[in-house]
Amino acid sequence: MKPSNTYNCMNAWGRLLFLIIILNFCLGVDAHQKNADLMEVSNTDSLPDFTDARNFQDSLNVFIAFAQHHYEKHPEVVIEVAKKICIDANRKEKDSELFTALYYIGKSYSNLEMPDQAWKLFNRITDVNSKPSQEIFFKTCLGKTWLSINESDYELANKYCQIVLRHPDINCAMKAEAYLCKSIIESEKGNYKPALSYAAKGLDLPIDSVHPNIYGNLLNQTGYIYSILGDNSLALKNYLSAYQIGQKYKDKELLYYSTNNIGTIMFGMGRLKEAAAWFDKALGYFHQMKVRPSNIGDIYNNLGLVNQGLGNLAEAEKYLLSAFEYFHADKDLGGEAAVLNNLANLKMMEGRWQEALELVNQSIRLNREMNDFVNLSSVLHTRAQIYNQMHQTSKAVQDLDEALSYATSYHLINFFPDLYLEKYKIAKASGDLVDALNYYQLYSQWKDSLDQDFHQSQLAQLQQELNSLRDSLASISSTQTANTTFDNNQNNTPAWVWAVLIMATGLAIIALIHALYYRTLLKNEKHMHQEELKRTEDIKAELAIANQNAQESERITENFLSTMNHELRTPLNGIIGFASILRDELQNPQHINMAIAILQSGERLLNTLTSILDLSDLKSYRVETEISDFMLHPLINRCLVDYRDKAEEKGLQIIYQPEDYRIEVRSDESHVEKIIRQLMDNALKYTEEGYIKIDLLQQTINAKEWALIKISDTGVGIPKDLQGLIFSNFRQASEGINRKHEGVGVGLSLTRNLVNILGGKIEVESEPGKGSSFTVYLPVPTEKGLISRTSLPAAGLEEIAHKPSVLLVEDEETNREFMVYTLQDDYDVDAYVDSRSALEAARHKTYDIVLLDINLGRSASGIEILKKLRQMENYRLTPVAAITANALKLKPEGLLKEGFSHYLAKPFTRNELKSLVKKMLNEAE
């Protein structure tokens, strides 16, 4: 620019005034002084240009001091002042001060999102004829890196970033910023493990030597990568650390991004209210800083998702549409694609499938334009769900296969469970049971694997932190050495030669692939119809074989259960019986605890056997019911007596709140008791702290009266997508070797089947981390029915002179000794091991009652002994009880038809045996 004559005429006072104005900016201004700053800049219009070298140098130094303080918060002011004193890329000076000034002007343009002007200034600094200071040169390279990242030119960004990282003398602040850039570059290319490594190197640098904003953004970047890899725990940890740094240094930008990120993680963990609170914080920081429209779009998008999760669909749509407007105004295609996908999910919830399809198609188109295959995998999953609902299964499968290919290529393992679950649903609905089973197994395996990886990462975190400094130093050294070697090798051949060779090779490969593809396509089309027919026949044959195998498997299973039921119940009877005797009669506390442990183990095995037996009955439709009218309150009270001690041992409180003590139902009392106990067992098993609450109330639903038994707990809870699974046979919400709770998974399946048989229904409400609530609906009698009760005889006033006599026939020694030991104090017990000796004893003595084991080994069975006893005059009306371990095949109703008056299944307790004998004697009188 030509020198201005006005400048030479300016007196010393004018120059001093100008310098004072500039120094005003150097000393720093508060946010509320910004308007005053702009006014002062506008008042410099009357000042002449500084074209004299000496005076220009003075102004340049003052400008640099000013720009250092204000290029981030007031970039427009820096640019305006630079224009007034004619600092631009066209100046011919080559001194380092000019390039320093140009750097801050370039950063100001970059902060204002004016990349063309920034590139022009940065290129002037790195020009081969320029001589900037080493620090400004590397800072300019970082500036070019950020510009390239914003333009999605990751190759160019990597080039400038490597220039910085390769130099051994750069300070820690620039090295940390370079590692941040490198991590972003790798993550944007889908290379998440290298991205995580670079971020870790940045975080391993001394924190005092790194700019707080850079260090905080390294934490945010690390959290982002962990969230992509499915480790929300580590993601949240890093986001919270970034938030703390933002609070410490009052960095509004850092606070904005970290609060928004924390809200995103909370949303992913299902903690919607907490997510909304963090997003509200982000909104507050947004209003205190300068951000792009897409930033506010991020928050509105997230608030839309939160409201969608809370069921506020109208509010969710409002936020999402606002987010789309902001993204569109900022020309942020990625943001637009994300919002369109979220809107599609919203329309799906409302059942508006065609609108959802149109929205998701737009999202897919944008993702393909950007080559964003990570998000494309998620969006394709959305469209597959829509196609499935519209019964276009072939298109759904095609989208799922493409989504799985991207998830595999970019190692997005947290996508696998949902994708395989969707494929399972489609295969099941299509009747392809074999594929359905395979996909469900894959879903379960990946789900279990992710859960296991999460816990292993927690265990490895401490060791990783302890070794981080040593590893980072070694890694930095090896990286620098490798980079130096790589660069030396690359310099031997001109870059354009490699480019031409690569391009030519690539074109040749593409042409060959296309030729082979079309040749194969034409060939396959001829046989497509025949193969389809053959595949259909093969599937039919496989299904026929599968059906035949299933029937054979069911038969084998029933025989196995019958045999094992008997073989396990017989020894269990002795184990539980003698363990209870030891518990009651031992004096040493340590021995008592051992006896209790044996008893509890035996009872646990018995409960498992009983559940399997009941479930087998339900599957075979062998369950019979005895319907009567009875009150629920006494039944519930009787059940709770057995659970209060167990609850106290775990530190749990049992709360029982009946709305009405007189509520009656018309049902099977024994089955209802079994339902209550199964639900109480379930609540006790999955609750570690808090309470278990039982509510009893009556409601009118659709003009019909129902009694409601509601059992709630504060346990682990059940995810919504697994709530249907828990009622399946042999299934639990957590399965496999690594499942957290014991059991074979038949309890709730048995409960639901029993409720259905009784004409009721069962519902579950649950939230992970907060607990579960199971509500059983049982029909209330429309008119008062008679409640049959057995009247117990009044106790006699006269003392009985002799003990009642009991004939016991049991061939298993342990069980025989247990029964004799239990009864011998109150009764005259004669025990025999076979039919011959037992019948001989019955001929010579008249017993008051008879206890017969059904399976007597090689001897005649208990049924055969009964028939011979009934032929004797003295035993035609004598109460005879059948004692059996084969409860799977020998049902009470069948044995009663054979002539038995009572029934007792092994294993049984001392009290059950004594109660049976008393009942038999009362009836004998």
Coordinates of C-alpha atoms in Angstrom, one line a residue, residues 387-871:
Y387 CA -39.7 -52.2 6.7
N388 CA -40.4 -55.1 9.1
Q389 CA -43.5 -53.3 10.4
M390 CA -44.6 -52.7 6.8
H391 CA -44.1 -56.5 6.1
Q392 CA -41.3 -55.8 3.6
T393 CA -39.0 -58.3 5.2
S394 CA -36.6 -58.8 2.3
K395 CA -35.8 -55.1 2.3
A396 CA -35.4 -55.2 6.1
V397 CA -32.9 -58.1 5.9
Q398 CA -31.0 -56.3 3.2
D399 CA -30.6 -53.1 5.4
L400 CA -29.6 -55.2 8.4
D401 CA -26.9 -57.0 6.4
E402 CA -25.5 -53.7 5.2
A403 CA -25.6 -52.3 8.7
L404 CA -23.8 -55.4 10.1
S405 CA -21.1 -55.0 7.4
Y406 CA -20.4 -51.4 8.5
A407 CA -20.5 -52.4 12.2
T408 CA -18.0 -55.1 11.5
S409 CA -15.7 -52.9 9.4
Y410 CA -15.6 -50.2 12.0
H411 CA -15.6 -52.5 15.0
L412 CA -18.9 -51.1 16.3
I413 CA -19.5 -54.1 18.6
N414 CA -22.1 -52.3 20.7
F415 CA -24.3 -52.2 17.5
F416 CA -24.3 -56.0 17.2
P417 CA -26.8 -57.0 19.9
D418 CA -29.6 -54.8 18.5
L419 CA -28.9 -55.8 14.9
Y420 CA -29.0 -59.5 15.6
L421 CA -32.0 -59.1 17.8
E422 CA -33.9 -57.5 14.9
K423 CA -32.8 -60.3 12.5
Y424 CA -34.1 -62.8 15.1
K425 CA -37.5 -61.1 15.2
I426 CA -37.7 -61.2 11.4
A427 CA -36.7 -64.8 11.1
K428 CA -39.1 -65.8 13.9
A429 CA -42.0 -64.0 12.2
S430 CA -41.1 -65.6 8.9
G431 CA -41.3 -69.1 10.5
D432 CA -37.5 -69.7 9.9
L433 CA -37.0 -71.2 13.3
V434 CA -33.4 -72.4 12.7
D435 CA -32.2 -69.0 11.7
A436 CA -34.2 -67.4 14.5
L437 CA -32.4 -69.6 17.0
N438 CA -29.0 -68.8 15.4
Y439 CA -29.6 -65.1 15.5
Y440 CA -30.8 -65.2 19.1
Q441 CA -27.7 -67.0 20.1
L442 CA -25.6 -64.4 18.4
Y443 CA -27.6 -61.7 20.2
S444 CA -27.1 -63.3 23.5
Q445 CA -23.4 -63.9 23.0
W446 CA -22.7 -60.3 22.0
K447 CA -24.8 -59.0 24.8
D448 CA -23.0 -61.2 27.4
S449 CA -19.7 -60.3 25.8
L450 CA -20.3 -56.5 26.1
D451 CA -21.4 -56.9 29.7
Q452 CA -18.3 -58.9 30.5
D453 CA -16.0 -56.4 28.7
F454 CA -17.6 -53.6 30.7
H455 CA -16.6 -55.3 34.0
Q456 CA -13.1 -56.2 32.8
S457 CA -12.5 -52.6 31.7
Q458 CA -13.4 -51.5 35.2
L459 CA -10.8 -53.9 36.7
A460 CA -8.1 -52.9 34.2
Q461 CA -8.6 -49.2 34.6
L462 CA -6.5 -48.9 37.8
Q463 CA -3.6 -50.8 36.3
Q464 CA -3.8 -48.7 33.2
E465 CA -3.6 -45.4 35.1
L466 CA -0.6 -46.7 37.1
N467 CA 1.4 -47.5 34.0
S468 CA 0.2 -44.6 31.8
L469 CA 3.2 -42.4 32.3
R470 CA 5.8 -45.1 31.5
D471 CA 3.9 -46.4 28.5
S472 CA 3.2 -42.9 27.1
L473 CA 6.9 -42.0 27.2
A474 CA 7.9 -45.2 25.5
S475 CA 5.2 -44.8 22.9
I476 CA 6.1 -41.2 22.1
S477 CA 9.7 -42.2 21.6
S478 CA 8.8 -45.1 19.3
T479 CA 6.3 -43.0 17.3
Q480 CA 8.9 -40.3 16.7
T481 CA 11.4 -42.9 15.5
A482 CA 8.9 -44.6 13.3
N483 CA 7.7 -41.3 11.8
T484 CA 11.3 -40.2 11.0
T485 CA 12.1 -43.5 9.3
F486 CA 8.8 -43.4 7.3
D487 CA 9.5 -39.8 6.1
N488 CA 13.0 -40.7 5.0
N489 CA 11.7 -43.6 3.0
Q490 CA 8.9 -41.6 1.5
N491 CA 11.3 -38.9 0.3
N492 CA 13.1 -41.3 -2.0
T493 CA 10.3 -41.4 -4.5
P494 CA 8.3 -38.4 -5.7
A495 CA 4.7 -38.3 -4.3
W496 CA 3.1 -37.9 -7.8
V497 CA 4.7 -41.2 -9.0
W498 CA 3.1 -43.1 -6.1
A499 CA -0.2 -41.3 -6.7
V500 CA -0.3 -42.3 -10.4
L501 CA 0.7 -45.9 -9.6
I502 CA -2.0 -46.3 -6.9
M503 CA -4.6 -44.7 -9.1
A504 CA -3.8 -47.0 -12.0
T505 CA -3.8 -50.1 -9.9
G506 CA -7.1 -49.1 -8.2
L507 CA -8.8 -48.5 -11.6
A508 CA -7.6 -51.9 -12.9
I509 CA -8.8 -53.7 -9.7
I510 CA -12.2 -51.9 -9.9
A511 CA -12.6 -52.8 -13.6
L512 CA -11.7 -56.5 -12.9
I513 CA -14.2 -56.7 -10.0
H514 CA -17.0 -55.2 -12.1
A515 CA -16.3 -57.6 -14.9
L516 CA -16.3 -60.6 -12.6
Y517 CA -19.4 -59.4 -10.8
Y518 CA -21.5 -59.0 -13.9
R519 CA -20.3 -62.3 -15.3
T520 CA -21.3 -64.1 -12.1
L521 CA -24.6 -62.2 -11.9
L522 CA -25.7 -63.3 -15.4
K523 CA -24.7 -66.9 -14.6
N524 CA -26.6 -67.0 -11.3
E525 CA -29.8 -65.6 -12.8
K526 CA -30.2 -68.7 -14.9
H527 CA -30.3 -70.9 -11.8
M528 CA -31.9 -68.6 -9.3
H529 CA -35.4 -70.0 -9.6
Q530 CA -34.2 -73.6 -9.3
E531 CA -32.0 -72.8 -6.3
E532 CA -34.9 -71.0 -4.6
L533 CA -37.2 -74.0 -5.0
K534 CA -34.4 -76.3 -3.7
R535 CA -33.8 -74.0 -0.7
T536 CA -37.5 -74.1 0.1
E537 CA -37.6 -77.9 0.0
D538 CA -34.5 -78.1 2.1
I539 CA -36.1 -75.8 4.7
K540 CA -39.2 -77.9 4.7
A541 CA -37.2 -81.0 5.2
E542 CA -35.1 -79.4 8.0
L543 CA -38.3 -78.2 9.8
A544 CA -39.8 -81.7 9.5
I545 CA -36.7 -83.2 11.0
A546 CA -36.6 -80.5 13.7
N547 CA -40.2 -81.2 14.6
Q548 CA -39.5 -85.0 14.8
N549 CA -36.5 -84.4 16.9
A550 CA -38.4 -82.0 19.2
Q551 CA -41.1 -84.7 19.8
E552 CA -38.4 -87.3 20.6
S553 CA -36.6 -84.8 22.8
E554 CA -39.8 -84.1 24.7
R555 CA -40.3 -87.9 25.3
I556 CA -36.7 -88.4 26.4
T557 CA -36.9 -85.3 28.6
E558 CA -40.1 -86.5 30.4
N559 CA -38.5 -90.0 31.0
F560 CA -35.4 -88.4 32.3
L561 CA -37.2 -86.0 34.6
S562 CA -39.3 -88.9 35.9
T563 CA -36.2 -91.0 36.7
M564 CA -34.1 -88.2 38.1
N565 CA -37.0 -86.9 40.1
H566 CA -37.3 -90.2 42.0
E567 CA -33.6 -90.7 42.3
L568 CA -33.0 -87.3 43.8
R569 CA -36.1 -87.0 46.0
T570 CA -35.3 -90.2 47.9
P571 CA -31.8 -89.2 49.2
L572 CA -33.1 -85.6 49.6
N573 CA -35.7 -86.8 52.1
G574 CA -32.9 -88.2 54.3
I575 CA -30.7 -85.1 53.9
I576 CA -33.4 -82.6 54.7
G577 CA -34.9 -84.7 57.4
F578 CA -31.7 -85.4 59.4
A579 CA -30.4 -81.9 58.8
S580 CA -33.5 -80.5 60.5
I581 CA -33.0 -82.9 63.4
L582 CA -29.4 -81.9 63.8
R583 CA -30.4 -78.2 63.6
D584 CA -32.9 -78.7 66.5
E585 CA -30.9 -80.9 68.7
L586 CA -27.2 -79.9 68.4
Q587 CA -25.8 -77.5 71.0
N588 CA -22.6 -76.3 69.4
P589 CA -23.3 -73.1 67.4
Q590 CA -20.8 -73.9 64.7
H591 CA -22.3 -77.3 64.2
I592 CA -25.8 -75.8 64.1
N593 CA -24.7 -73.4 61.3
M594 CA -23.3 -76.4 59.4
A595 CA -26.7 -78.2 59.8
I596 CA -28.5 -75.1 58.6
A597 CA -26.3 -74.9 55.6
I598 CA -27.0 -78.5 54.7
L599 CA -30.7 -78.0 55.2
Q600 CA -30.8 -74.8 53.1
S601 CA -28.9 -76.5 50.3
G602 CA -31.3 -79.5 50.3
E603 CA -34.3 -77.2 50.3
R604 CA -32.9 -75.2 47.4
L605 CA -32.4 -78.4 45.4
L606 CA -35.9 -79.5 46.4
N607 CA -37.4 -76.2 45.2
T608 CA -35.7 -76.6 41.9
L609 CA -37.0 -80.1 41.5
T610 CA -40.5 -79.0 42.5
S611 CA -40.5 -76.1 40.0
I612 CA -39.4 -78.3 37.2
L613 CA -42.1 -80.9 38.1
D614 CA -44.8 -78.2 38.2
L615 CA -43.7 -76.8 34.9
S616 CA -43.7 -80.2 33.3
D617 CA -47.3 -80.7 34.6
L618 CA -48.3 -77.4 33.1
K619 CA -46.8 -78.2 29.7
S620 CA -48.6 -81.6 29.7
Y621 CA -51.9 -80.1 30.9
R622 CA -51.9 -82.5 33.9
V623 CA -52.6 -79.8 36.5
E624 CA -56.0 -80.2 38.3
T625 CA -57.6 -77.4 40.4
E626 CA -59.9 -77.4 43.4
I627 CA -61.8 -74.2 43.2
S628 CA -63.3 -72.7 46.4
D629 CA -64.0 -69.3 47.9
F630 CA -61.4 -68.2 50.4
M631 CA -59.9 -65.0 51.9
L632 CA -56.6 -63.8 50.7
H633 CA -55.4 -62.0 53.8
P634 CA -54.9 -65.2 56.0
L635 CA -53.1 -66.9 53.1
I636 CA -50.7 -63.9 52.5
N637 CA -50.0 -63.6 56.3
R638 CA -49.2 -67.4 56.4
C639 CA -46.7 -67.0 53.5
L640 CA -45.1 -63.9 55.0
V641 CA -44.2 -65.7 58.2
D642 CA -41.7 -67.7 56.3
Y643 CA -40.1 -64.7 54.6
R644 CA -39.7 -62.2 57.4
D645 CA -36.6 -63.9 58.8
K646 CA -35.0 -64.2 55.4
A647 CA -35.6 -60.6 54.7
E648 CA -34.1 -59.5 58.0
E649 CA -31.0 -61.5 57.2
K650 CA -30.5 -59.4 54.1
G651 CA -31.4 -56.2 55.9
L652 CA -34.7 -55.8 53.9
Q653 CA -38.0 -54.6 55.2
I654 CA -41.3 -56.4 54.4
I655 CA -44.3 -54.1 54.2
Y656 CA -47.8 -55.5 53.9
Q657 CA -50.6 -53.1 53.3
P658 CA -54.0 -54.8 52.7
E659 CA -56.7 -52.4 51.5
D660 CA -59.4 -54.7 52.9
Y661 CA -58.8 -57.8 55.1
R662 CA -62.0 -59.4 53.9
I663 CA -61.2 -59.7 50.1
E664 CA -62.2 -63.1 48.8
V665 CA -61.4 -64.9 45.6
R666 CA -62.8 -68.0 43.9
S667 CA -59.7 -70.0 43.0
D668 CA -57.4 -72.8 44.0
E669 CA -55.9 -71.9 47.4
S670 CA -52.8 -74.1 47.0
H671 CA -52.0 -72.7 43.6
V672 CA -52.5 -69.1 44.8
E673 CA -50.1 -69.8 47.7
K674 CA -47.6 -71.2 45.2
I675 CA -47.9 -68.0 43.1
I676 CA -47.3 -65.7 46.1
R677 CA -44.3 -67.7 47.2
Q678 CA -42.7 -67.7 43.8
L679 CA -43.1 -63.9 43.5
M680 CA -41.7 -63.5 47.0
D681 CA -38.8 -65.8 46.2
N682 CA -38.1 -63.7 43.1
A683 CA -38.3 -60.4 45.0
L684 CA -36.0 -61.7 47.8
K685 CA -33.5 -63.0 45.3
Y686 CA -33.0 -59.8 43.3
T687 CA -33.2 -57.2 46.1
E688 CA -30.1 -56.4 48.1
E689 CA -31.3 -53.2 49.9
G690 CA -34.5 -51.4 50.5
Y691 CA -37.9 -53.2 50.9
I692 CA -40.4 -55.7 49.6
K693 CA -44.0 -54.4 49.6
I694 CA -47.2 -56.4 49.3
D695 CA -50.5 -54.7 48.5
L696 CA -53.9 -56.3 48.6
L697 CA -56.8 -54.5 47.0
Q698 CA -59.9 -55.0 44.9
Q699 CA -60.8 -53.3 41.7
T700 CA -63.6 -53.2 39.1
I701 CA -62.2 -53.6 35.6
N702 CA -64.7 -53.8 32.6
A703 CA -67.6 -54.4 35.0
K704 CA -65.8 -57.4 36.6
E705 CA -64.4 -57.6 40.1
W706 CA -60.8 -58.5 40.5
A707 CA -58.6 -59.1 43.6
L708 CA -55.1 -57.6 43.1
I709 CA -52.0 -59.0 44.8
K710 CA -49.1 -56.6 44.1
I711 CA -45.6 -57.5 45.1
S712 CA -43.0 -54.7 44.6
D713 CA -39.3 -54.5 45.4
T714 CA -36.4 -52.1 45.2
G715 CA -34.1 -54.6 43.4
V716 CA -32.0 -54.6 40.3
G717 CA -35.0 -54.1 37.9
I718 CA -35.5 -55.5 34.4
P719 CA -34.8 -53.7 31.1
K720 CA -38.0 -53.1 29.1
D721 CA -36.8 -55.3 26.2
L722 CA -36.2 -58.3 28.5
Q723 CA -39.5 -58.0 30.5
G724 CA -41.2 -60.5 28.1
L725 CA -38.3 -62.9 28.3
I726 CA -38.5 -63.5 32.0
F727 CA -41.8 -65.4 31.6
S728 CA -40.2 -67.9 29.2
N729 CA -39.1 -71.3 30.4
F730 CA -35.5 -71.5 31.8
R731 CA -34.8 -67.9 31.1
Q732 CA -33.5 -65.0 33.2
A733 CA -32.9 -61.4 32.5
S734 CA -29.2 -62.1 33.1
E735 CA -28.1 -65.5 31.8
G736 CA -25.1 -67.6 31.2
I737 CA -22.1 -68.5 33.4
N738 CA -21.7 -64.8 34.4
R739 CA -25.3 -64.4 35.5
K740 CA -25.6 -62.5 38.8
H741 CA -28.3 -64.6 40.5
E742 CA -28.9 -68.3 41.1
G743 CA -31.8 -70.3 39.7
V744 CA -32.8 -72.2 36.6
G745 CA -35.4 -69.6 35.4
V746 CA -38.6 -71.5 35.8
G747 CA -40.2 -69.6 38.6
L748 CA -41.9 -66.8 36.7
S749 CA -42.8 -69.1 33.8
L750 CA -44.6 -71.4 36.3
T751 CA -46.2 -68.4 37.9
R752 CA -47.7 -67.0 34.7
N753 CA -49.0 -70.4 33.7
L754 CA -50.6 -71.0 37.0
V755 CA -52.3 -67.6 36.9
N756 CA -53.6 -68.3 33.4
I757 CA -55.0 -71.6 34.5
L758 CA -56.8 -69.9 37.4
G759 CA -58.4 -67.4 35.0
G760 CA -56.3 -64.5 36.1
K761 CA -53.5 -62.5 34.6
I762 CA -50.1 -61.1 35.7
E763 CA -48.4 -57.8 34.8
V764 CA -44.9 -56.5 35.4
E765 CA -43.6 -53.0 35.7
S766 CA -39.9 -52.5 36.1
E767 CA -37.1 -50.0 35.7
P768 CA -33.4 -51.0 35.9
G769 CA -31.8 -49.8 39.1
K770 CA -35.1 -49.0 40.7
G771 CA -36.9 -52.3 41.2
S772 CA -39.8 -54.3 39.9
S773 CA -43.5 -54.7 40.6
F774 CA -45.6 -57.8 39.8
T775 CA -49.4 -57.6 39.9
V776 CA -51.6 -60.7 40.0
Y777 CA -55.3 -60.4 39.1
L778 CA -57.6 -63.1 40.4
P779 CA -61.4 -63.3 39.9
V780 CA -63.7 -62.3 42.8
P781 CA -66.8 -64.5 43.3
T782 CA -69.9 -62.7 42.0
E783 CA -72.1 -64.2 44.7
K784 CA -71.2 -65.5 48.1
G785 CA -70.0 -69.0 48.0
L786 CA -69.6 -71.5 50.8
I787 CA -66.1 -71.7 52.1
S788 CA -65.5 -75.3 53.1
R789 CA -63.4 -75.7 56.2
T790 CA -62.3 -78.8 58.0
S791 CA -63.3 -78.7 61.6
L792 CA -60.6 -80.0 63.9
P793 CA -61.9 -82.2 66.8
A794 CA -61.7 -80.8 70.3
A795 CA -59.0 -82.1 72.4
G796 CA -60.1 -84.9 74.7
L797 CA -60.2 -84.4 78.5
E798 CA -59.0 -87.8 79.2
E799 CA -55.5 -88.9 78.9
I800 CA -54.9 -91.6 76.3
A801 CA -53.4 -94.6 78.0
H802 CA -51.6 -95.9 75.0
K803 CA -49.7 -94.6 71.9
P804 CA -51.3 -94.9 68.5
S805 CA -49.7 -97.6 66.4
V806 CA -48.1 -96.9 63.0
L807 CA -47.1 -99.5 60.4
L808 CA -44.3 -98.1 58.3
V809 CA -43.0 -99.8 55.1
E810 CA -39.9 -98.2 53.7
D811 CA -37.0 -100.0 52.0
E812 CA -34.5 -97.1 52.0
E813 CA -32.6 -97.2 55.2
T814 CA -31.9 -93.5 55.7
N815 CA -35.5 -92.5 55.1
R816 CA -36.8 -95.3 57.3
E817 CA -34.6 -94.2 60.2
F818 CA -35.6 -90.6 59.8
M819 CA -39.3 -91.4 59.9
V820 CA -38.9 -93.7 62.9
Y821 CA -36.8 -91.1 64.8
T822 CA -39.4 -88.4 64.1
L823 CA -42.4 -90.5 65.2
Q824 CA -41.1 -92.8 68.0
D825 CA -41.7 -90.4 70.9
D826 CA -45.4 -90.0 70.2
Y827 CA -46.3 -93.2 68.4
D828 CA -45.7 -96.9 68.5
V829 CA -43.9 -97.4 65.2
D830 CA -43.2 -100.8 63.6
A831 CA -41.0 -100.4 60.5
Y832 CA -40.5 -103.0 57.7
V833 CA -38.4 -103.1 54.5
D834 CA -40.5 -105.4 52.3
S835 CA -44.1 -106.4 51.5
R836 CA -43.9 -110.0 53.0
S837 CA -42.8 -109.0 56.5
A838 CA -45.2 -106.0 56.5
L839 CA -48.2 -108.0 55.6
E840 CA -47.3 -110.7 58.1
A841 CA -47.1 -108.0 60.8
A842 CA -50.5 -106.7 59.7
R843 CA -52.1 -110.1 60.2
H844 CA -51.0 -110.3 63.8
K845 CA -51.6 -106.7 64.8
T846 CA -54.2 -104.0 64.0
Y847 CA -52.4 -100.7 63.3
D848 CA -54.2 -97.3 63.6
I849 CA -52.6 -96.0 60.4
V850 CA -50.3 -97.3 57.6
L851 CA -47.4 -95.4 55.8
L852 CA -46.5 -97.2 52.6
D853 CA -43.6 -96.3 50.3
I854 CA -44.7 -96.9 46.7
N855 CA -41.4 -98.1 45.3
L856 CA -40.0 -100.9 47.3
G857 CA -37.3 -102.1 44.9
R858 CA -37.6 -105.9 44.2
S859 CA -40.4 -106.3 46.7
A860 CA -44.0 -105.8 45.8
S861 CA -45.0 -102.2 45.3
G862 CA -46.9 -100.1 47.8
I863 CA -50.0 -100.3 45.6
E864 CA -49.9 -104.1 45.7
I865 CA -49.5 -104.1 49.5
L866 CA -52.5 -101.8 49.8
K867 CA -54.7 -104.1 47.7
K868 CA -53.8 -107.0 50.0
L869 CA -54.4 -104.9 53.1
R870 CA -57.9 -103.9 51.9
Q871 CA -58.8 -107.5 51.6

